[in-house]
Amino acid sequence: MPETATRPQLAYLTAALDELKAKGTHFRLRVLEDQQAPVCHYDGREVINLASNNYLGLANHPKLIEAAIAATRTYGVGSGAVRTIAGTMRIHMELEERIARFKNVEACVVFQSGFAANAGTVSAILGKEDFILSDELNHASIIDGARLSRAKIKVFRHKDVAHCEELLKEVANEPRHKLVITDGVFSMDGDIGPVDKLAALAEKYGAIMMVDDAHASGVLGRNGRGSIDHFGMHGRVDVQVGTLSKAIGALGGYVCGSKDLIDFLYHRARPFLFSTSHPPSVAATCIAAFDILEAEPERIQRLWDNTHYFQGALHKLGFNIGGVTTPATQTPITPIIVGEGRAAMEFSRALFDEGVMGTGIAFPTVPEGKARIRLILTSEHTRAQMDRALETLEHVARRMGLLQ
Ligand SMILES: *Cc1c(COP(=O)(O)O)cnc(C)c1O
């Protein structure tokens, strides 16, 4: 037996895994053997890949690859320290300045990931006496940041601005800070958060407004500037979070806002203070990505054209892609709601066996009874690939009784 076999102390983990297996929601990691591309190989099988967040195909754009290689040659593979000790390289500063210019804000701080950006920021700017008003479907990194802050958390119903106002009224007489926070695009359903209405509400009640644009970065707004640009709310959102890990194609997260907000995060955000900064290649890659967003807007147009084509076809075939009369999704994120966790996982596996990669997602990532496969289009999928995927989706769904 290998030395690391489970000892009795951890036997309860084995029991928990057995429970997942009995429920049919246990999974093995699928292993990508080549590049994150529209057609690629997972576990030795060629598939049409509808599961990645590589919205604009930037994860393997030649200019980004060149930028990463050149930065590695010049600056090495690692930064050697956390930002505040000795690990702030010139190229880290250049990336922050590049993003601030792109987003039309005073300043920007880059974190190691979008998760670190959210968790690190919410927990840094709020404390025990403060209040957080959070959409019930906000991302896990916001929830964790809220918990770490020890502020009082009030959850409003999904996109329910009136409910958020009720909660704001409840704390209107409290002297402490209040934060209203929403995802710009919700990652499991693809719907857009009411950023304009919530920001107006936050203003009315003197609350801080924060938006997590992980799935809106590179997707929504002019040249992919995000949901604040989409709604024309420049200057009215105090804390804008974005990710560099999805459409931007590399890795990282960032916070945009006033100079003082960013300076404060330099001093107090724990992932910034206590975790090593990006390799220079990552920073260089991201700078090249923002250049492409500005130089090649046709990528974003292709992404939306593909999205409309594919979602229209699914809707016509009779798939439940969320929503009642019209699809709930407003972005390339395309859920196919199946219901039961086991059925969603089986659907995903059957699709994979027939050459379509679409991830099965069950509780606790989505509510019980709302299990689904989630598909994401990219600008790089061809019409022929989409048609082949649609055919496969239809015949597998019919065979499994998921489609009449
Ligand atoms: C993916 C995601 C994050 C985390 O971003 P990473 O850069 O992958 O850590 C945060 N918020 C939302 C809404 C996301 O979808």
Tab-separated table of C-alpha atoms and ligand atoms in Angstrom:
chain	number	residue	atom	x	y	z
A	1	MET	CA	0.000	0.000	0.000
A	2	PRO	CA	1.275	3.524	-0.721
A	3	GLU	CA	2.209	5.432	2.413
A	4	THR	CA	-0.532	7.962	1.866
A	5	ALA	CA	-3.433	5.486	2.027
A	6	THR	CA	-6.302	6.820	4.116
A	7	ARG	CA	-5.759	6.351	7.830
A	8	PRO	CA	-8.729	6.063	10.220
A	9	GLN	CA	-8.494	9.795	11.055
A	10	LEU	CA	-9.695	10.639	7.546
A	11	ALA	CA	-12.053	7.711	6.995
A	12	TYR	CA	-15.008	10.118	7.163
A	13	LEU	CA	-13.848	11.642	3.876
A	14	THR	CA	-14.083	8.253	2.206
A	15	ALA	CA	-17.618	7.935	3.553
A	16	ALA	CA	-18.531	11.352	2.136
A	17	LEU	CA	-17.147	10.346	-1.262
A	18	ASP	CA	-19.129	7.104	-1.144
A	19	GLU	CA	-22.227	9.205	-0.594
A	20	LEU	CA	-21.482	11.265	-3.715
A	21	LYS	CA	-20.950	8.053	-5.673
A	22	ALA	CA	-24.308	6.703	-4.485
A	23	LYS	CA	-25.972	9.962	-5.584
A	24	GLY	CA	-24.297	9.818	-8.996
A	25	THR	CA	-22.609	13.215	-8.594
A	26	HIS	CA	-19.061	12.043	-7.965
A	27	PHE	CA	-16.749	12.982	-10.837
A	28	ARG	CA	-13.283	12.350	-12.112
A	29	LEU	CA	-11.299	15.240	-13.576
A	30	ARG	CA	-11.236	15.267	-17.336
A	31	VAL	CA	-7.711	15.805	-18.595
A	32	LEU	CA	-7.028	18.124	-21.531
A	33	GLU	CA	-4.193	16.775	-23.647
A	34	ASP	CA	-3.658	19.677	-26.014
A	35	GLN	CA	-4.716	23.344	-26.211
A	36	GLN	CA	-7.920	24.891	-24.878
A	37	ALA	CA	-9.503	25.044	-28.353
A	38	PRO	CA	-12.962	24.557	-29.972
A	39	VAL	CA	-11.948	21.013	-30.912
A	40	CYS	CA	-9.454	19.342	-28.607
A	41	HIS	CA	-8.700	16.115	-26.751
A	42	TYR	CA	-9.833	15.227	-23.251
A	43	ASP	CA	-8.939	11.805	-21.854
A	44	GLY	CA	-7.782	10.752	-25.315
A	45	ARG	CA	-11.074	11.582	-27.036
A	46	GLU	CA	-11.588	14.291	-29.633
A	47	VAL	CA	-14.462	16.549	-28.599
A	48	ILE	CA	-16.156	19.771	-29.590
A	49	ASN	CA	-15.329	21.813	-26.531
A	50	LEU	CA	-18.299	23.750	-25.166
A	51	ALA	CA	-17.065	23.844	-21.583
A	52	SER	CA	-14.292	26.430	-21.358
A	53	ASN	CA	-14.364	30.134	-20.466
A	54	ASN	CA	-11.962	30.875	-23.313
A	55	TYR	CA	-14.610	33.193	-24.813
A	56	LEU	CA	-12.388	34.919	-27.352
A	57	GLY	CA	-9.863	32.189	-28.067
A	58	LEU	CA	-7.153	34.256	-26.378
A	59	ALA	CA	-5.791	31.339	-24.325
A	60	ASN	CA	-3.858	30.337	-27.422
A	61	HIS	CA	-3.620	33.529	-29.445
A	62	PRO	CA	-0.180	33.676	-31.123
A	63	LYS	CA	0.460	37.242	-29.916
A	64	LEU	CA	-0.218	36.280	-26.299
A	65	ILE	CA	2.009	33.230	-26.572
A	66	GLU	CA	4.810	35.400	-27.989
A	67	ALA	CA	4.344	37.963	-25.207
A	68	ALA	CA	4.601	35.245	-22.553
A	69	ILE	CA	7.753	33.765	-24.085
A	70	ALA	CA	9.433	37.137	-24.528
A	71	ALA	CA	8.679	38.161	-20.923
A	72	THR	CA	9.975	34.838	-19.629
A	73	ARG	CA	13.241	35.258	-21.557
A	74	THR	CA	13.700	38.788	-20.267
A	75	TYR	CA	12.426	38.531	-16.691
A	76	GLY	CA	12.474	34.836	-15.775
A	77	VAL	CA	9.697	32.499	-14.691
A	78	GLY	CA	8.861	33.796	-11.223
A	79	SER	CA	8.549	37.061	-9.319
A	80	GLY	CA	10.247	35.732	-6.199
A	81	ALA	CA	8.164	37.474	-3.547
A	82	VAL	CA	4.832	38.960	-2.607
A	83	ARG	CA	4.096	42.383	-4.068
A	84	THR	CA	4.743	44.302	-0.840
A	85	ILE	CA	8.112	42.706	-0.068
A	86	ALA	CA	10.143	42.515	-3.275
A	87	GLY	CA	7.818	40.961	-5.858
A	88	THR	CA	6.467	44.025	-7.672
A	89	MET	CA	7.996	43.949	-11.140
A	90	ARG	CA	7.756	46.814	-13.625
A	91	ILE	CA	5.490	44.639	-15.781
A	92	HIS	CA	3.006	44.213	-12.903
A	93	MET	CA	2.690	47.999	-12.708
A	94	GLU	CA	2.326	48.225	-16.492
A	95	LEU	CA	-0.550	45.760	-16.424
A	96	GLU	CA	-2.360	47.680	-13.683
A	97	GLU	CA	-1.938	50.929	-15.606
A	98	ARG	CA	-3.100	49.234	-18.816
A	99	ILE	CA	-6.276	47.933	-17.163
A	100	ALA	CA	-7.037	51.263	-15.460
A	101	ARG	CA	-6.783	53.019	-18.819
A	102	PHE	CA	-8.950	50.394	-20.505
A	103	LYS	CA	-11.618	50.623	-17.811
A	104	ASN	CA	-11.423	54.417	-17.569
A	105	VAL	CA	-10.792	54.465	-13.807
A	106	GLU	CA	-8.133	56.083	-11.609
A	107	ALA	CA	-6.378	52.933	-10.526
A	108	CYS	CA	-6.264	49.132	-10.583
A	109	VAL	CA	-4.750	46.351	-8.499
A	110	VAL	CA	-4.141	42.875	-9.897
A	111	PHE	CA	-4.599	39.782	-7.744
A	112	GLN	CA	-3.474	36.208	-8.374
A	113	SER	CA	-7.017	35.219	-9.341
A	114	GLY	CA	-10.541	36.569	-9.551
A	115	PHE	CA	-11.306	34.523	-6.459
A	116	ALA	CA	-8.518	36.260	-4.541
A	117	ALA	CA	-9.673	39.658	-5.839
A	118	ASN	CA	-13.211	39.204	-4.513
A	119	ALA	CA	-12.395	37.457	-1.269
A	120	GLY	CA	-9.469	39.763	-0.550
A	121	THR	CA	-11.349	42.971	-1.305
A	122	VAL	CA	-14.645	42.356	0.468
A	123	SER	CA	-12.853	41.155	3.582
A	124	ALA	CA	-10.462	44.141	3.534
A	125	ILE	CA	-12.917	47.006	3.090
A	126	LEU	CA	-15.588	45.828	5.553
A	127	GLY	CA	-15.541	44.839	9.203
A	128	LYS	CA	-17.628	43.287	11.920
A	129	GLU	CA	-20.010	46.221	12.382
A	130	ASP	CA	-20.746	46.652	8.657
A	131	PHE	CA	-23.477	45.263	6.384
A	132	ILE	CA	-23.280	43.377	3.086
A	133	LEU	CA	-26.293	43.122	0.784
A	134	SER	CA	-25.620	40.297	-1.624
A	135	ASP	CA	-27.567	38.641	-4.478
A	136	GLU	CA	-28.424	35.042	-3.583
A	137	LEU	CA	-26.637	33.741	-6.685
A	138	ASN	CA	-23.407	35.686	-6.224
A	139	HIS	CA	-20.163	33.820	-6.775
A	140	ALA	CA	-18.600	31.709	-4.014
A	141	SER	CA	-15.604	34.058	-3.773
A	142	ILE	CA	-17.937	36.927	-2.798
A	143	ILE	CA	-19.653	34.740	-0.223
A	144	ASP	CA	-16.306	33.713	1.256
A	145	GLY	CA	-15.071	37.312	1.287
A	146	ALA	CA	-18.257	38.384	3.045
A	147	ARG	CA	-17.797	35.669	5.680
A	148	LEU	CA	-14.142	36.577	6.193
A	149	SER	CA	-15.072	40.222	6.758
A	150	ARG	CA	-17.382	39.150	9.620
A	151	ALA	CA	-19.826	41.831	8.465
A	152	LYS	CA	-23.545	41.119	8.781
A	153	ILE	CA	-24.721	39.487	5.558
A	154	LYS	CA	-28.175	40.132	4.117
A	155	VAL	CA	-29.045	38.113	1.033
A	156	PHE	CA	-31.564	39.482	-1.463
A	157	ARG	CA	-33.532	37.351	-3.904
A	158	HIS	CA	-31.895	36.924	-7.291
A	159	LYS	CA	-31.879	40.265	-9.168
A	160	ASP	CA	-34.697	41.489	-6.916
A	161	VAL	CA	-33.962	45.217	-6.609
A	162	ALA	CA	-37.075	45.861	-4.495
A	163	HIS	CA	-35.986	43.183	-2.029
A	164	CYS	CA	-32.539	44.749	-1.858
A	165	GLU	CA	-34.175	48.091	-1.064
A	166	GLU	CA	-36.238	46.514	1.729
A	167	LEU	CA	-33.035	45.191	3.281
A	168	LEU	CA	-31.318	48.562	2.881
A	169	LYS	CA	-34.254	50.215	4.673
A	170	GLU	CA	-33.890	47.761	7.556
A	171	VAL	CA	-30.356	49.008	8.176
A	172	ALA	CA	-30.906	52.630	7.111
A	173	ASN	CA	-30.462	53.904	10.672
A	174	GLU	CA	-27.301	51.944	11.321
A	175	PRO	CA	-24.302	54.270	11.222
A	176	ARG	CA	-21.870	51.750	9.717
A	177	HIS	CA	-20.824	51.020	6.123
A	178	LYS	CA	-23.093	49.131	3.736
A	179	LEU	CA	-22.031	47.317	0.595
A	180	VAL	CA	-24.360	46.283	-2.241
A	181	ILE	CA	-22.761	43.583	-4.338
A	182	THR	CA	-23.782	41.693	-7.476
A	183	ASP	CA	-22.269	39.655	-10.247
A	184	GLY	CA	-22.329	41.529	-13.569
A	185	VAL	CA	-23.056	38.228	-15.324
A	186	PHE	CA	-24.206	35.234	-13.297
A	187	SER	CA	-21.973	32.304	-14.004
A	188	MET	CA	-24.494	29.466	-13.887
A	189	ASP	CA	-27.478	31.019	-15.721
A	190	GLY	CA	-25.798	33.601	-17.946
A	191	ASP	CA	-28.205	36.384	-16.982
A	192	ILE	CA	-27.053	39.960	-16.455
A	193	GLY	CA	-27.272	41.578	-13.009
A	194	PRO	CA	-29.323	44.811	-12.662
A	195	VAL	CA	-26.145	46.856	-12.180
A	196	ASP	CA	-27.803	50.156	-13.168
A	197	LYS	CA	-30.717	49.836	-10.740
A	198	LEU	CA	-28.636	48.501	-7.872
A	199	ALA	CA	-26.053	51.279	-8.309
A	200	ALA	CA	-28.823	53.898	-8.209
A	201	LEU	CA	-30.226	52.245	-5.101
A	202	ALA	CA	-26.819	52.152	-3.435
A	203	GLU	CA	-26.446	55.870	-4.138
A	204	LYS	CA	-29.855	56.607	-2.629
A	205	TYR	CA	-28.902	54.836	0.610
A	206	GLY	CA	-25.266	55.912	0.702
A	207	ALA	CA	-24.025	52.345	0.249
A	208	ILE	CA	-20.828	51.235	-1.486
A	209	MET	CA	-21.516	49.590	-4.869
A	210	MET	CA	-19.425	46.622	-6.004
A	211	VAL	CA	-19.750	44.526	-9.175
A	212	ASP	CA	-18.009	41.253	-10.003
A	213	ASP	CA	-17.524	41.200	-13.768
A	214	ALA	CA	-15.689	37.888	-14.103
A	215	HIS	CA	-17.943	36.641	-16.921
A	216	ALA	CA	-18.530	40.131	-18.325
A	217	SER	CA	-14.828	40.946	-18.815
A	218	GLY	CA	-14.107	40.760	-22.538
A	219	VAL	CA	-17.738	39.868	-23.250
A	220	LEU	CA	-20.047	42.796	-22.374
A	221	GLY	CA	-19.677	46.501	-23.106
A	222	ARG	CA	-17.567	48.307	-25.700
A	223	ASN	CA	-14.491	46.147	-26.515
A	224	GLY	CA	-15.445	43.944	-23.583
A	225	ARG	CA	-15.191	46.657	-20.923
A	226	GLY	CA	-17.819	44.885	-18.841
A	227	SER	CA	-21.243	45.448	-17.342
A	228	ILE	CA	-20.567	48.967	-16.046
A	229	ASP	CA	-19.859	50.062	-19.606
A	230	HIS	CA	-22.809	48.008	-20.891
A	231	PHE	CA	-25.155	49.967	-18.612
A	232	GLY	CA	-23.364	53.319	-19.035
A	233	MET	CA	-22.682	53.472	-15.290
A	234	HIS	CA	-19.138	54.854	-15.378
A	235	GLY	CA	-18.258	56.640	-12.149
A	236	ARG	CA	-21.189	55.149	-10.231
A	237	VAL	CA	-19.724	51.792	-9.181
A	238	ASP	CA	-17.120	52.086	-6.428
A	239	VAL	CA	-15.486	48.681	-6.765
A	240	GLN	CA	-15.233	46.891	-10.109
A	241	VAL	CA	-13.834	43.375	-10.110
A	242	GLY	CA	-12.774	41.578	-13.255
A	243	THR	CA	-10.958	38.381	-14.091
A	244	LEU	CA	-7.971	37.748	-16.328
A	245	SER	CA	-8.652	34.004	-16.286
A	246	LYS	CA	-11.634	33.756	-18.623
A	247	ALA	CA	-11.967	35.859	-21.791
A	248	ILE	CA	-8.545	37.462	-21.193
A	249	GLY	CA	-7.117	33.969	-21.537
A	250	ALA	CA	-4.461	33.790	-18.824
A	251	LEU	CA	-4.840	34.004	-15.041
A	252	GLY	CA	-5.624	36.636	-12.453
A	253	GLY	CA	-8.208	39.037	-11.133
A	254	TYR	CA	-8.297	42.773	-10.699
A	255	VAL	CA	-10.047	45.520	-8.820
A	256	CYS	CA	-10.651	48.906	-10.410
A	257	GLY	CA	-11.672	52.079	-8.610
A	258	SER	CA	-10.333	55.240	-7.030
A	259	LYS	CA	-6.641	55.729	-6.241
A	260	ASP	CA	-7.356	55.547	-2.535
A	261	LEU	CA	-9.335	52.302	-2.818
A	262	ILE	CA	-6.426	50.687	-4.637
A	263	ASP	CA	-3.837	52.128	-2.254
A	264	PHE	CA	-5.871	50.810	0.671
A	265	LEU	CA	-5.995	47.328	-0.915
A	266	TYR	CA	-2.195	47.456	-1.394
A	267	HIS	CA	-2.013	47.850	2.397
A	268	ARG	CA	-4.822	45.585	3.589
A	269	ALA	CA	-5.912	42.928	1.057
A	270	ARG	CA	-4.561	39.696	2.448
A	271	PRO	CA	-3.963	37.770	-0.826
A	272	PHE	CA	-1.979	40.809	-2.038
A	273	LEU	CA	0.075	40.927	1.161
A	274	PHE	CA	0.581	37.241	1.799
A	275	SER	CA	0.730	35.440	-1.560
A	276	THR	CA	3.370	35.721	-4.272
A	277	SER	CA	2.642	37.827	-7.343
A	278	HIS	CA	2.191	36.522	-10.884
A	279	PRO	CA	5.066	35.319	-13.005
A	280	PRO	CA	6.046	38.108	-15.433
A	281	SER	CA	4.778	35.972	-18.331
A	282	VAL	CA	1.232	36.220	-16.973
A	283	ALA	CA	1.375	40.001	-16.742
A	284	ALA	CA	2.807	40.266	-20.261
A	285	THR	CA	0.134	37.935	-21.620
A	286	CYS	CA	-2.628	40.030	-20.102
A	287	ILE	CA	-1.230	43.301	-21.469
A	288	ALA	CA	-1.228	41.725	-24.940
A	289	ALA	CA	-4.815	40.571	-24.389
A	290	PHE	CA	-6.069	44.105	-23.680
A	291	ASP	CA	-4.325	45.266	-26.844
A	292	ILE	CA	-6.274	42.606	-28.758
A	293	LEU	CA	-9.602	43.587	-27.186
A	294	GLU	CA	-9.047	47.062	-28.607
A	295	ALA	CA	-7.551	45.999	-31.946
A	296	GLU	CA	-9.813	43.035	-32.805
A	297	PRO	CA	-13.377	43.854	-31.715
A	298	GLU	CA	-14.590	41.439	-34.410
A	299	ARG	CA	-13.776	38.610	-31.998
A	300	ILE	CA	-16.459	39.856	-29.630
A	301	GLN	CA	-18.897	40.219	-32.530
A	302	ARG	CA	-18.223	36.610	-33.577
A	303	LEU	CA	-18.770	35.474	-29.987
A	304	TRP	CA	-22.208	37.101	-29.928
A	305	ASP	CA	-23.127	35.847	-33.420
A	306	ASN	CA	-22.244	32.292	-32.374
A	307	THR	CA	-24.171	32.708	-29.130
A	308	HIS	CA	-27.348	33.853	-30.870
A	309	TYR	CA	-27.135	31.142	-33.507
A	310	PHE	CA	-26.533	28.319	-31.031
A	311	GLN	CA	-29.048	29.395	-28.386
A	312	GLY	CA	-31.692	30.015	-31.062
A	313	ALA	CA	-31.211	26.489	-32.389
A	314	LEU	CA	-31.375	24.917	-28.907
A	315	HIS	CA	-34.556	26.831	-28.103
A	316	LYS	CA	-36.144	25.673	-31.378
A	317	LEU	CA	-35.235	22.060	-30.601
A	318	GLY	CA	-37.216	22.393	-27.372
A	319	PHE	CA	-34.367	22.352	-24.844
A	320	ASN	CA	-34.976	24.003	-21.497
A	321	ILE	CA	-32.232	26.604	-21.445
A	322	GLY	CA	-33.723	28.396	-18.453
A	323	GLY	CA	-36.488	31.002	-18.481
A	324	VAL	CA	-40.131	30.441	-19.298
A	325	THR	CA	-41.047	31.986	-22.646
A	326	THR	CA	-37.708	33.476	-23.585
A	327	PRO	CA	-34.322	32.086	-22.525
A	328	ALA	CA	-33.057	33.523	-19.219
A	329	THR	CA	-29.490	33.694	-20.443
A	330	GLN	CA	-28.367	36.981	-21.986
A	331	THR	CA	-24.763	35.989	-22.615
A	332	PRO	CA	-22.754	33.109	-24.158
A	333	ILE	CA	-23.297	31.049	-20.983
A	334	THR	CA	-25.879	28.463	-22.005
A	335	PRO	CA	-27.412	26.190	-19.376
A	336	ILE	CA	-29.463	23.171	-20.400
A	337	ILE	CA	-31.569	22.474	-17.334
A	338	VAL	CA	-32.000	18.773	-16.624
A	339	GLY	CA	-33.281	18.780	-13.027
A	340	GLU	CA	-31.844	15.881	-11.091
A	341	GLY	CA	-28.091	15.787	-10.402
A	342	ARG	CA	-27.594	12.211	-11.513
A	343	ALA	CA	-29.406	12.796	-14.828
A	344	ALA	CA	-27.322	15.888	-15.566
A	345	MET	CA	-24.091	14.000	-14.922
A	346	GLU	CA	-25.247	11.082	-17.081
A	347	PHE	CA	-26.220	13.466	-19.884
A	348	SER	CA	-22.788	15.075	-19.725
A	349	ARG	CA	-21.043	11.685	-19.830
A	350	ALA	CA	-23.153	10.460	-22.762
A	351	LEU	CA	-22.413	13.654	-24.700
A	352	PHE	CA	-18.726	13.231	-24.022
A	353	ASP	CA	-18.797	9.675	-25.351
A	354	GLU	CA	-20.286	11.061	-28.573
A	355	GLY	CA	-17.747	13.880	-28.887
A	356	VAL	CA	-19.277	16.895	-27.144
A	357	MET	CA	-17.731	18.350	-24.001
A	358	GLY	CA	-20.358	20.051	-21.812
A	359	THR	CA	-19.859	20.079	-18.061
A	360	GLY	CA	-22.514	18.614	-15.766
A	361	ILE	CA	-23.195	20.892	-12.787
A	362	ALA	CA	-25.164	19.816	-9.730
A	363	PHE	CA	-25.771	20.796	-6.111
A	364	PRO	CA	-24.101	22.629	-4.327
A	365	THR	CA	-22.895	24.680	-7.318
A	366	VAL	CA	-26.528	25.147	-8.397
A	367	PRO	CA	-29.699	24.651	-6.312
A	368	GLU	CA	-31.100	21.136	-5.774
A	369	GLY	CA	-33.441	20.241	-8.670
A	370	LYS	CA	-31.735	22.699	-11.048
A	371	ALA	CA	-28.879	20.456	-12.160
A	372	ARG	CA	-27.768	21.137	-15.687
A	373	ILE	CA	-25.098	20.955	-18.266
A	374	ARG	CA	-23.546	24.322	-18.944
A	375	LEU	CA	-22.279	25.167	-22.411
A	376	ILE	CA	-20.216	28.210	-23.343
A	377	LEU	CA	-19.722	29.375	-26.897
A	378	THR	CA	-16.540	31.054	-28.040
A	379	SER	CA	-15.706	33.341	-30.947
A	380	GLU	CA	-13.633	30.541	-32.440
A	381	HIS	CA	-16.324	27.878	-32.915
A	382	THR	CA	-17.232	27.394	-36.575
A	383	ARG	CA	-20.787	26.976	-37.866
A	384	ALA	CA	-19.956	23.353	-38.777
A	385	GLN	CA	-18.750	22.607	-35.232
A	386	MET	CA	-21.861	24.164	-33.715
A	387	ASP	CA	-24.112	22.194	-36.072
A	388	ARG	CA	-22.347	18.950	-35.211
A	389	ALA	CA	-22.719	19.715	-31.499
A	390	LEU	CA	-26.425	20.527	-31.925
A	391	GLU	CA	-27.051	17.222	-33.730
A	392	THR	CA	-25.299	15.304	-30.971
A	393	LEU	CA	-27.158	17.180	-28.234
A	394	GLU	CA	-30.475	16.410	-29.922
A	395	HIS	CA	-29.996	12.703	-30.472
A	396	VAL	CA	-28.427	12.026	-27.065
A	397	ALA	CA	-31.208	13.987	-25.319
A	398	ARG	CA	-33.895	12.078	-27.228
A	399	ARG	CA	-32.287	8.745	-26.454
A	400	MET	CA	-32.190	9.645	-22.749
A	401	GLY	CA	-35.776	10.916	-22.729
A	402	LEU	CA	-34.680	14.483	-21.924
A	403	LEU	CA	-36.280	15.832	-25.078
A	404	GLN	CA	-39.703	14.866	-26.472
B	1	LIG	C1	-14.773	32.555	-12.316
B	1	LIG	C2	-15.347	33.557	-11.409
B	1	LIG	C3	-14.572	34.143	-10.407
B	1	LIG	C4	-13.172	33.676	-10.128
B	1	LIG	O1	-12.287	34.075	-11.108
B	1	LIG	P1	-10.880	33.289	-11.243
B	1	LIG	O2	-10.021	34.277	-11.953
B	1	LIG	O3	-11.152	32.048	-12.005
B	1	LIG	O4	-10.412	33.010	-9.864
B	1	LIG	C5	-15.143	35.131	-9.625
B	1	LIG	N1	-16.420	35.526	-9.827
B	1	LIG	C6	-17.201	34.976	-10.768
B	1	LIG	C7	-18.599	35.445	-10.958
B	1	LIG	C8	-16.686	33.964	-11.592
B	1	LIG	O5	-17.461	33.394	-12.502
